[in-house]
PDB file of C-alpha atoms in Angstrom:
ATOM      1  CA  MET A   7       0.662   6.474  -0.391  1.00 58.00           C
ATOM      2  CA  SER A   8       2.463   3.035   0.710  1.00 72.00           C
ATOM      3  CA  LEU A   9       1.515   2.029   4.121  1.00 82.00           C
ATOM      4  CA  ALA A  10       3.797   0.144   6.288  1.00 87.00           C
ATOM      5  CA  PRO A  11       2.015  -2.925   8.136  1.00 90.00           C
ATOM      6  CA  ARG A  12       2.572  -1.006  11.749  1.00 92.00           C
ATOM      7  CA  GLN A  13       0.515   2.169   9.809  1.00 91.00           C
ATOM      8  CA  GLN A  14      -1.857   0.079   8.258  1.00 89.00           C
ATOM      9  CA  ASN A  15      -2.833  -1.210  11.802  1.00 91.00           C
ATOM     10  CA  ILE A  16      -2.971   2.147  13.305  1.00 92.00           C
ATOM     11  CA  LEU A  17      -5.307   3.053  10.556  1.00 87.00           C
ATOM     12  CA  GLU A  18      -7.398   0.454  11.160  1.00 85.00           C
ATOM     13  CA  LEU A  19      -7.301   0.511  15.046  1.00 86.00           C
ATOM     14  CA  VAL A  20      -8.256   4.090  14.620  1.00 84.00           C
ATOM     15  CA  ARG A  21     -11.217   3.938  12.197  1.00 75.00           C
ATOM     16  CA  GLU A  22     -12.969   1.074  14.649  1.00 72.00           C
ATOM     17  CA  ARG A  23     -12.430   3.325  17.631  1.00 72.00           C
ATOM     18  CA  GLY A  24     -12.931   6.407  16.488  1.00 69.00           C
ATOM     19  CA  TYR A  25     -10.699   7.266  18.509  1.00 75.00           C
ATOM     20  CA  VAL A  26      -7.151   6.038  20.058  1.00 82.00           C
ATOM     21  CA  SER A  27      -4.084   7.537  22.173  1.00 84.00           C
ATOM     22  CA  ILE A  28      -0.815   7.770  21.611  1.00 89.00           C
ATOM     23  CA  GLU A  29      -0.307   5.825  24.780  1.00 88.00           C
ATOM     24  CA  GLU A  30      -2.232   2.796  23.421  1.00 89.00           C
ATOM     25  CA  LEU A  31      -0.990   2.961  20.368  1.00 93.00           C
ATOM     26  CA  ALA A  32       3.072   2.631  21.444  1.00 93.00           C
ATOM     27  CA  GLN A  33       1.802   0.176  24.152  1.00 92.00           C
ATOM     28  CA  HIS A  34      -0.440  -2.086  21.456  1.00 93.00           C
ATOM     29  CA  PHE A  35       2.848  -1.903  19.276  1.00 94.00           C
ATOM     30  CA  ALA A  36       5.422  -2.493  21.975  1.00 94.00           C
ATOM     31  CA  VAL A  37       7.158   1.053  20.374  1.00 94.00           C
ATOM     32  CA  THR A  38       8.099   4.712  21.469  1.00 93.00           C
ATOM     33  CA  PRO A  39       5.317   6.988  21.639  1.00 91.00           C
ATOM     34  CA  GLN A  40       7.810   8.885  19.291  1.00 93.00           C
ATOM     35  CA  THR A  41       7.862   6.159  16.669  1.00 94.00           C
ATOM     36  CA  ILE A  42       3.925   6.312  16.681  1.00 93.00           C
ATOM     37  CA  ARG A  43       3.690   9.977  16.637  1.00 91.00           C
ATOM     38  CA  ARG A  44       5.976   9.867  13.355  1.00 92.00           C
ATOM     39  CA  ASP A  45       3.629   6.916  11.928  1.00 92.00           C
ATOM     40  CA  ILE A  46       0.429   9.525  12.736  1.00 91.00           C
ATOM     41  CA  ASN A  47       2.081  12.443  11.284  1.00 90.00           C
ATOM     42  CA  GLN A  48       2.723  10.452   8.374  1.00 89.00           C
ATOM     43  CA  LEU A  49      -1.262   9.584   7.925  1.00 89.00           C
ATOM     44  CA  ALA A  50      -2.441  12.888   8.663  1.00 85.00           C
ATOM     45  CA  GLU A  51      -0.216  14.182   5.561  1.00 84.00           C
ATOM     46  CA  VAL A  52      -1.763  12.384   3.282  1.00 81.00           C
ATOM     47  CA  GLY A  53      -5.631  12.999   4.995  1.00 76.00           C
ATOM     48  CA  LEU A  54      -5.890   9.423   6.076  1.00 82.00           C
ATOM     49  CA  LEU A  55      -6.216  10.363   9.671  1.00 82.00           C
ATOM     50  CA  ARG A  56      -7.134  13.310  11.839  1.00 78.00           C
ATOM     51  CA  ARG A  57      -3.679  14.336  14.474  1.00 81.00           C
ATOM     52  CA  TYR A  58      -4.909  14.985  17.543  1.00 73.00           C
ATOM     53  CA  HIS A  59      -2.577  16.445  20.701  1.00 68.00           C
ATOM     54  CA  GLY A  60      -2.464  13.038  22.415  1.00 76.00           C
ATOM     55  CA  GLY A  61      -3.688  10.978  19.567  1.00 81.00           C
ATOM     56  CA  ALA A  62      -5.300  10.199  16.264  1.00 83.00           C
ATOM     57  CA  ALA A  63      -9.138  10.176  15.252  1.00 76.00           C
ATOM     58  CA  HIS A  64     -11.175   8.995  11.949  1.00 71.00           C
ATOM     59  CA  ASP A  65     -13.415  12.086  11.303  1.00 63.00           C
ATOM     60  CA  SER A  66     -16.877  12.248   9.825  1.00 54.00           C
ATOM     61  CA  SER A  67     -18.492  15.577   8.811  1.00 44.00           C
ATOM     62  CA  VAL A  68     -21.653  13.640   8.535  1.00 44.00           C
ATOM     63  CA  GLU A  69     -22.029  11.108  11.763  1.00 48.00           C
ATOM     64  CA  ASN A  70     -20.285  12.055  14.869  1.00 52.00           C
ATOM     65  CA  THR A  71     -17.897  10.071  16.959  1.00 56.00           C
ATOM     66  CA  ALA A  72     -19.770   7.489  19.285  1.00 54.00           C
ATOM     67  CA  TYR A  73     -20.732   8.499  22.852  1.00 45.00           C
ATOM     68  CA  SER A  74     -18.290   6.283  24.521  1.00 53.00           C
ATOM     69  CA  MET A  75     -15.618   7.104  22.343  1.00 59.00           C
ATOM     70  CA  ARG A  76     -15.968  10.592  22.951  1.00 53.00           C
ATOM     71  CA  ALA A  77     -16.603  10.516  26.390  1.00 52.00           C
ATOM     72  CA  SER A  78     -12.651   8.960  26.723  1.00 54.00           C
ATOM     73  CA  GLN A  79     -11.200  11.170  24.284  1.00 63.00           C
ATOM     74  CA  MET A  80      -9.272  14.422  25.298  1.00 70.00           C
ATOM     75  CA  ARG A  81     -10.871  13.790  29.037  1.00 80.00           C
ATOM     76  CA  ASP A  82      -7.871  15.809  30.927  1.00 86.00           C
ATOM     77  CA  GLU A  83      -8.174  18.649  28.606  1.00 89.00           C
ATOM     78  CA  LYS A  84     -11.957  18.342  29.021  1.00 93.00           C
ATOM     79  CA  ARG A  85     -11.366  18.573  32.897  1.00 94.00           C
ATOM     80  CA  ARG A  86      -9.190  21.664  32.684  1.00 96.00           C
ATOM     81  CA  ILE A  87     -11.368  23.804  30.689  1.00 96.00           C
ATOM     82  CA  ALA A  88     -14.289  22.878  32.856  1.00 97.00           C
ATOM     83  CA  GLU A  89     -12.260  23.879  35.685  1.00 98.00           C
ATOM     84  CA  ALA A  90     -11.177  27.268  34.008  1.00 98.00           C
ATOM     85  CA  MET A  91     -14.679  28.012  32.532  1.00 98.00           C
ATOM     86  CA  ALA A  92     -15.990  27.338  36.474  1.00 98.00           C
ATOM     87  CA  THR A  93     -14.519  30.011  37.708  1.00 98.00           C
ATOM     88  CA  HIS A  94     -15.824  32.134  35.366  1.00 98.00           C
ATOM     89  CA  VAL A  95     -19.188  31.637  36.800  1.00 98.00           C
ATOM     90  CA  PRO A  96     -20.277  33.314  39.709  1.00 98.00           C
ATOM     91  CA  ASP A  97     -22.602  31.996  42.669  1.00 98.00           C
ATOM     92  CA  GLN A  98     -26.360  32.790  42.215  1.00 98.00           C
ATOM     93  CA  ALA A  99     -26.482  32.567  38.109  1.00 98.00           C
ATOM     94  CA  SER A 100     -28.790  31.145  36.020  1.00 98.00           C
ATOM     95  CA  LEU A 101     -27.530  28.940  33.232  1.00 98.00           C
ATOM     96  CA  PHE A 102     -27.855  27.201  29.783  1.00 98.00           C
ATOM     97  CA  ILE A 103     -25.900  23.836  29.790  1.00 98.00           C
ATOM     98  CA  ASN A 104     -26.199  22.146  26.689  1.00 96.00           C
ATOM     99  CA  ILE A 105     -25.133  18.642  25.187  1.00 93.00           C
ATOM    100  CA  GLY A 106     -21.830  17.008  25.158  1.00 91.00           C
ATOM    101  CA  THR A 107     -19.159  15.354  26.842  1.00 91.00           C
ATOM    102  CA  THR A 108     -17.476  18.309  27.689  1.00 93.00           C
ATOM    103  CA  THR A 109     -19.871  20.258  29.255  1.00 96.00           C
ATOM    104  CA  GLU A 110     -20.546  17.046  31.737  1.00 96.00           C
ATOM    105  CA  ALA A 111     -16.939  17.888  32.288  1.00 96.00           C
ATOM    106  CA  ILE A 112     -18.086  21.428  33.413  1.00 98.00           C
ATOM    107  CA  ALA A 113     -21.038  19.944  35.041  1.00 98.00           C
ATOM    108  CA  HIS A 114     -18.767  18.384  38.139  1.00 98.00           C
ATOM    109  CA  ALA A 115     -16.458  21.580  37.860  1.00 98.00           C
ATOM    110  CA  LEU A 116     -19.461  23.515  39.212  1.00 98.00           C
ATOM    111  CA  LEU A 117     -20.667  21.292  41.932  1.00 98.00           C
ATOM    112  CA  ASN A 118     -18.521  23.558  44.504  1.00 96.00           C
ATOM    113  CA  HIS A 119     -20.894  26.368  43.707  1.00 98.00           C
ATOM    114  CA  HIS A 120     -23.690  27.997  45.106  1.00 98.00           C
ATOM    115  CA  GLY A 121     -27.846  28.906  44.439  1.00 98.00           C
ATOM    116  CA  LEU A 122     -27.411  27.703  40.728  1.00 98.00           C
ATOM    117  CA  LYS A 123     -30.475  27.743  38.484  1.00 98.00           C
ATOM    118  CA  ILE A 124     -29.559  25.225  35.927  1.00 98.00           C
ATOM    119  CA  ILE A 125     -31.898  24.609  32.491  1.00 98.00           C
ATOM    120  CA  THR A 126     -30.327  21.855  30.269  1.00 98.00           C
ATOM    121  CA  ASN A 127     -31.116  19.615  27.570  1.00 97.00           C
ATOM    122  CA  ASN A 128     -28.605  16.702  28.990  1.00 97.00           C
ATOM    123  CA  LEU A 129     -29.481  14.187  30.999  1.00 97.00           C
ATOM    124  CA  HIS A 130     -26.275  13.620  32.357  1.00 97.00           C
ATOM    125  CA  VAL A 131     -25.735  17.469  33.494  1.00 97.00           C
ATOM    126  CA  ALA A 132     -29.032  17.389  35.130  1.00 98.00           C
ATOM    127  CA  ASN A 133     -28.356  13.920  37.083  1.00 97.00           C
ATOM    128  CA  ILE A 134     -24.853  15.404  38.211  1.00 98.00           C
ATOM    129  CA  LEU A 135     -26.342  18.717  38.964  1.00 98.00           C
ATOM    130  CA  SER A 136     -29.581  17.735  40.708  1.00 97.00           C
ATOM    131  CA  ALA A 137     -27.126  16.347  43.313  1.00 94.00           C
ATOM    132  CA  LYS A 138     -26.817  19.413  45.177  1.00 96.00           C
ATOM    133  CA  ASP A 139     -29.492  20.626  47.388  1.00 96.00           C
ATOM    134  CA  ASP A 140     -29.575  24.309  46.855  1.00 97.00           C
ATOM    135  CA  PHE A 141     -29.263  23.960  42.895  1.00 98.00           C
ATOM    136  CA  ASP A 142     -32.547  24.569  40.741  1.00 98.00           C
ATOM    137  CA  VAL A 143     -32.230  22.183  37.735  1.00 98.00           C
ATOM    138  CA  LEU A 144     -34.840  21.994  34.921  1.00 98.00           C
ATOM    139  CA  ILE A 145     -34.777  19.890  32.301  1.00 97.00           C
ATOM    140  CA  ALA A 146     -36.217  20.451  28.678  1.00 96.00           C
ATOM    141  CA  GLY A 147     -38.755  17.860  27.077  1.00 94.00           C
ATOM    142  CA  GLY A 148     -38.179  16.409  23.600  1.00 95.00           C
ATOM    143  CA  THR A 149     -36.537  13.569  22.176  1.00 95.00           C
ATOM    144  CA  VAL A 150     -34.358  11.772  24.274  1.00 95.00           C
ATOM    145  CA  ARG A 151     -30.930  10.374  22.389  1.00 92.00           C
ATOM    146  CA  SER A 152     -29.102   7.543  23.702  1.00 89.00           C
ATOM    147  CA  ASP A 153     -26.239   9.974  24.438  1.00 89.00           C
ATOM    148  CA  GLY A 154     -28.664  11.673  27.227  1.00 93.00           C
ATOM    149  CA  GLY A 155     -29.023  14.873  24.831  1.00 94.00           C
ATOM    150  CA  VAL A 156     -32.806  15.831  24.712  1.00 96.00           C
ATOM    151  CA  VAL A 157     -33.396  17.856  20.685  1.00 94.00           C
ATOM    152  CA  GLY A 158     -36.429  18.639  19.212  1.00 94.00           C
ATOM    153  CA  GLN A 159     -38.585  21.505  18.396  1.00 94.00           C
ATOM    154  CA  ALA A 160     -40.510  21.238  21.779  1.00 96.00           C
ATOM    155  CA  THR A 161     -36.692  21.176  23.663  1.00 97.00           C
ATOM    156  CA  ALA A 162     -35.628  24.623  21.667  1.00 96.00           C
ATOM    157  CA  ASP A 163     -38.909  26.018  22.054  1.00 97.00           C
ATOM    158  CA  PHE A 164     -38.676  25.343  26.082  1.00 97.00           C
ATOM    159  CA  MET A 165     -35.273  27.193  25.916  1.00 97.00           C
ATOM    160  CA  LYS A 166     -36.922  30.253  24.745  1.00 97.00           C
ATOM    161  CA  GLN A 167     -39.152  30.843  27.438  1.00 97.00           C
ATOM    162  CA  PHE A 168     -36.028  32.269  29.459  1.00 98.00           C
ATOM    163  CA  LYS A 169     -33.413  34.710  29.751  1.00 98.00           C
ATOM    164  CA  VAL A 170     -30.191  33.744  31.470  1.00 98.00           C
ATOM    165  CA  ASP A 171     -26.800  34.907  32.788  1.00 98.00           C
ATOM    166  CA  TYR A 172     -24.602  32.627  31.083  1.00 98.00           C
ATOM    167  CA  ALA A 173     -24.972  29.671  28.225  1.00 98.00           C
ATOM    168  CA  LEU A 174     -22.134  27.389  28.748  1.00 98.00           C
ATOM    169  CA  ILE A 175     -22.259  25.170  25.285  1.00 97.00           C
ATOM    170  CA  GLY A 176     -19.574  22.655  24.030  1.00 94.00           C
ATOM    171  CA  ILE A 177     -19.353  22.350  19.932  1.00 91.00           C
ATOM    172  CA  SER A 178     -18.402  19.665  17.366  1.00 87.00           C
ATOM    173  CA  GLY A 179     -15.957  21.838  15.286  1.00 88.00           C
ATOM    174  CA  ILE A 180     -15.165  25.009  14.921  1.00 91.00           C
ATOM    175  CA  ASP A 181     -14.460  25.593  10.554  1.00 89.00           C
ATOM    176  CA  GLU A 182     -11.369  27.910   9.044  1.00 87.00           C
ATOM    177  CA  ASP A 183     -13.786  30.854   8.510  1.00 92.00           C
ATOM    178  CA  GLY A 184     -15.232  30.844  11.923  1.00 93.00           C
ATOM    179  CA  THR A 185     -18.313  29.005  11.762  1.00 94.00           C
ATOM    180  CA  LEU A 186     -19.833  27.073  14.833  1.00 94.00           C
ATOM    181  CA  LEU A 187     -20.485  23.375  13.624  1.00 92.00           C
ATOM    182  CA  ASP A 188     -22.472  20.370  14.708  1.00 90.00           C
ATOM    183  CA  PHE A 189     -24.128  16.948  13.504  1.00 80.00           C
ATOM    184  CA  ASP A 190     -27.678  17.165  14.346  1.00 80.00           C
ATOM    185  CA  PHE A 191     -29.585  19.702  13.210  1.00 87.00           C
ATOM    186  CA  GLN A 192     -32.258  19.233  15.843  1.00 86.00           C
ATOM    187  CA  GLU A 193     -29.201  19.545  18.611  1.00 90.00           C
ATOM    188  CA  VAL A 194     -28.566  22.855  16.714  1.00 92.00           C
ATOM    189  CA  ARG A 195     -31.913  24.481  17.080  1.00 94.00           C
ATOM    190  CA  VAL A 196     -31.711  24.181  21.222  1.00 96.00           C
ATOM    191  CA  SER A 197     -27.978  25.238  21.032  1.00 95.00           C
ATOM    192  CA  GLN A 198     -29.295  28.286  19.095  1.00 96.00           C
ATOM    193  CA  ALA A 199     -32.346  29.028  20.788  1.00 97.00           C
ATOM    194  CA  ILE A 200     -29.738  28.789  24.265  1.00 97.00           C
ATOM    195  CA  ILE A 201     -27.364  31.480  22.641  1.00 97.00           C
ATOM    196  CA  ASP A 202     -30.027  33.791  21.323  1.00 97.00           C
ATOM    197  CA  ASN A 203     -31.602  33.452  24.974  1.00 98.00           C
ATOM    198  CA  ALA A 204     -28.305  34.309  27.201  1.00 98.00           C
ATOM    199  CA  ARG A 205     -26.527  37.513  28.410  1.00 98.00           C
ATOM    200  CA  LYS A 206     -22.963  35.936  27.676  1.00 98.00           C
ATOM    201  CA  VAL A 207     -22.025  32.760  25.848  1.00 98.00           C
ATOM    202  CA  TYR A 208     -18.762  30.996  26.737  1.00 98.00           C
ATOM    203  CA  LEU A 209     -17.654  28.321  24.819  1.00 98.00           C
ATOM    204  CA  ALA A 210     -16.153  24.804  25.778  1.00 97.00           C
ATOM    205  CA  ALA A 211     -13.641  23.770  22.801  1.00 93.00           C
ATOM    206  CA  ASP A 212     -10.419  21.749  22.926  1.00 88.00           C
ATOM    207  CA  SER A 213      -7.640  21.554  20.615  1.00 85.00           C
ATOM    208  CA  SER A 214      -9.286  18.758  18.597  1.00 79.00           C
ATOM    209  CA  LYS A 215     -12.545  20.915  17.556  1.00 85.00           C
ATOM    210  CA  PHE A 216     -10.596  23.665  15.776  1.00 86.00           C
ATOM    211  CA  GLY A 217     -10.470  22.665  11.955  1.00 82.00           C
ATOM    212  CA  ARG A 218     -12.861  19.882  12.662  1.00 77.00           C
ATOM    213  CA  SER A 219     -15.397  19.356  10.127  1.00 75.00           C
ATOM    214  CA  ALA A 220     -19.570  18.589  10.648  1.00 79.00           C
ATOM    215  CA  MET A 221     -22.485  19.330   8.098  1.00 81.00           C
ATOM    216  CA  THR A 222     -24.835  21.832  10.377  1.00 90.00           C
ATOM    217  CA  ARG A 223     -24.185  25.195  10.764  1.00 91.00           C
ATOM    218  CA  LEU A 224     -24.746  26.488  14.464  1.00 93.00           C
ATOM    219  CA  GLY A 225     -23.121  30.269  14.354  1.00 94.00           C
ATOM    220  CA  SER A 226     -20.557  31.838  14.385  1.00 95.00           C
ATOM    221  CA  LEU A 227     -17.242  33.357  16.618  1.00 96.00           C
ATOM    222  CA  GLU A 228     -19.125  36.455  16.698  1.00 96.00           C
ATOM    223  CA  GLN A 229     -21.789  35.090  19.015  1.00 97.00           C
ATOM    224  CA  ILE A 230     -19.601  33.649  21.366  1.00 97.00           C
ATOM    225  CA  ASP A 231     -18.329  35.976  24.401  1.00 98.00           C
ATOM    226  CA  SER A 232     -15.293  33.960  25.713  1.00 98.00           C
ATOM    227  CA  LEU A 233     -13.512  30.489  24.307  1.00 98.00           C
ATOM    228  CA  PHE A 234     -11.905  28.307  26.965  1.00 98.00           C
ATOM    229  CA  THR A 235      -9.486  25.427  25.602  1.00 95.00           C
ATOM    230  CA  GLU A 236      -6.207  23.954  26.543  1.00 92.00           C
ATOM    231  CA  ALA A 237      -4.135  24.875  23.870  1.00 89.00           C
ATOM    232  CA  ARG A 238      -3.125  28.841  21.938  1.00 91.00           C
ATOM    233  CA  PRO A 239      -5.188  28.531  18.886  1.00 90.00           C
ATOM    234  CA  GLU A 240      -3.176  28.362  16.005  1.00 87.00           C
ATOM    235  CA  GLU A 241      -3.846  30.727  12.911  1.00 87.00           C
ATOM    236  CA  PRO A 242      -6.460  30.998  11.505  1.00 88.00           C
ATOM    237  CA  PHE A 243      -8.150  30.700  14.698  1.00 92.00           C
ATOM    238  CA  ALA A 244      -6.146  33.417  16.472  1.00 94.00           C
ATOM    239  CA  GLN A 245      -6.798  35.681  14.253  1.00 94.00           C
ATOM    240  CA  LEU A 246     -10.502  34.878  13.755  1.00 94.00           C
ATOM    241  CA  LEU A 247     -10.995  35.148  17.466  1.00 96.00           C
ATOM    242  CA  ALA A 248      -9.219  38.428  18.099  1.00 96.00           C
ATOM    243  CA  ALA A 249     -11.032  40.114  14.989  1.00 96.00           C
ATOM    244  CA  ASN A 250     -14.456  38.913  16.697  1.00 95.00           C
ATOM    245  CA  LYS A 251     -13.450  39.798  20.103  1.00 96.00           C
ATOM    246  CA  VAL A 252     -13.934  36.682  22.021  1.00 97.00           C
ATOM    247  CA  LYS A 253     -11.515  36.769  25.084  1.00 97.00           C
ATOM    248  CA  VAL A 254      -9.525  33.425  25.303  1.00 97.00           C
ATOM    249  CA  VAL A 255      -8.939  31.603  28.341  1.00 98.00           C
ATOM    250  CA  ILE A 256      -6.464  28.697  28.082  1.00 97.00           C
ATOM    251  CA  ALA A 257      -6.677  26.015  30.903  1.00 94.00           C
ATOM    252  CA  GLU A 258      -3.339  25.500  31.608  1.00 82.00           C
TER     253      GLU A 258
END
């Protein structure tokens, strides 16, 4: 494909930043959002970038997007998903919460609850929720990553000591066969321990996660009780969710 100068510049910006919104690109190039959408569609059709709702990204199956970029991506969608999930968590419940910017949004959404007991390997989540006097927050030990995640075998072993009511988890990608995927095998071990030791598992995944590649297998949709997302999943995901009896909650 022969790229127009603007399309080449879009591609360079997306590769540099990891994710760029349509609004940002339209302002940068002084064109309409519709023009940017057409450019993104053409670039996505030949596999040069990945089209997301509201923007475009350059995805790698071996390395996650930088934390600062992930924190700014799909921010409104994550907030809506978090608020929807929080309504399904009762007061006086015990929770696991894992690593991720979506789970950090969930932590904010839980601040109106009462009497929660939270076990997490996410320093940002612990910091958000420890502000509530009637919450008990336990932070797992292990190796601290630059994004505030705590990982390692010691972290997984810590999680295995508990049996909680709900696991509130995020994910990097969901493959077309229903496999849940992530990037860091040490993080995956912890998330697997979280899933195995919760009575109900709630997965928060915005629409950008469907079909996204990552190299480490975390689990499968059959382990999930409810999926919270902001847009109705398309095929084959809708069929997989139904086949695995996963309740789908759309955050309007």
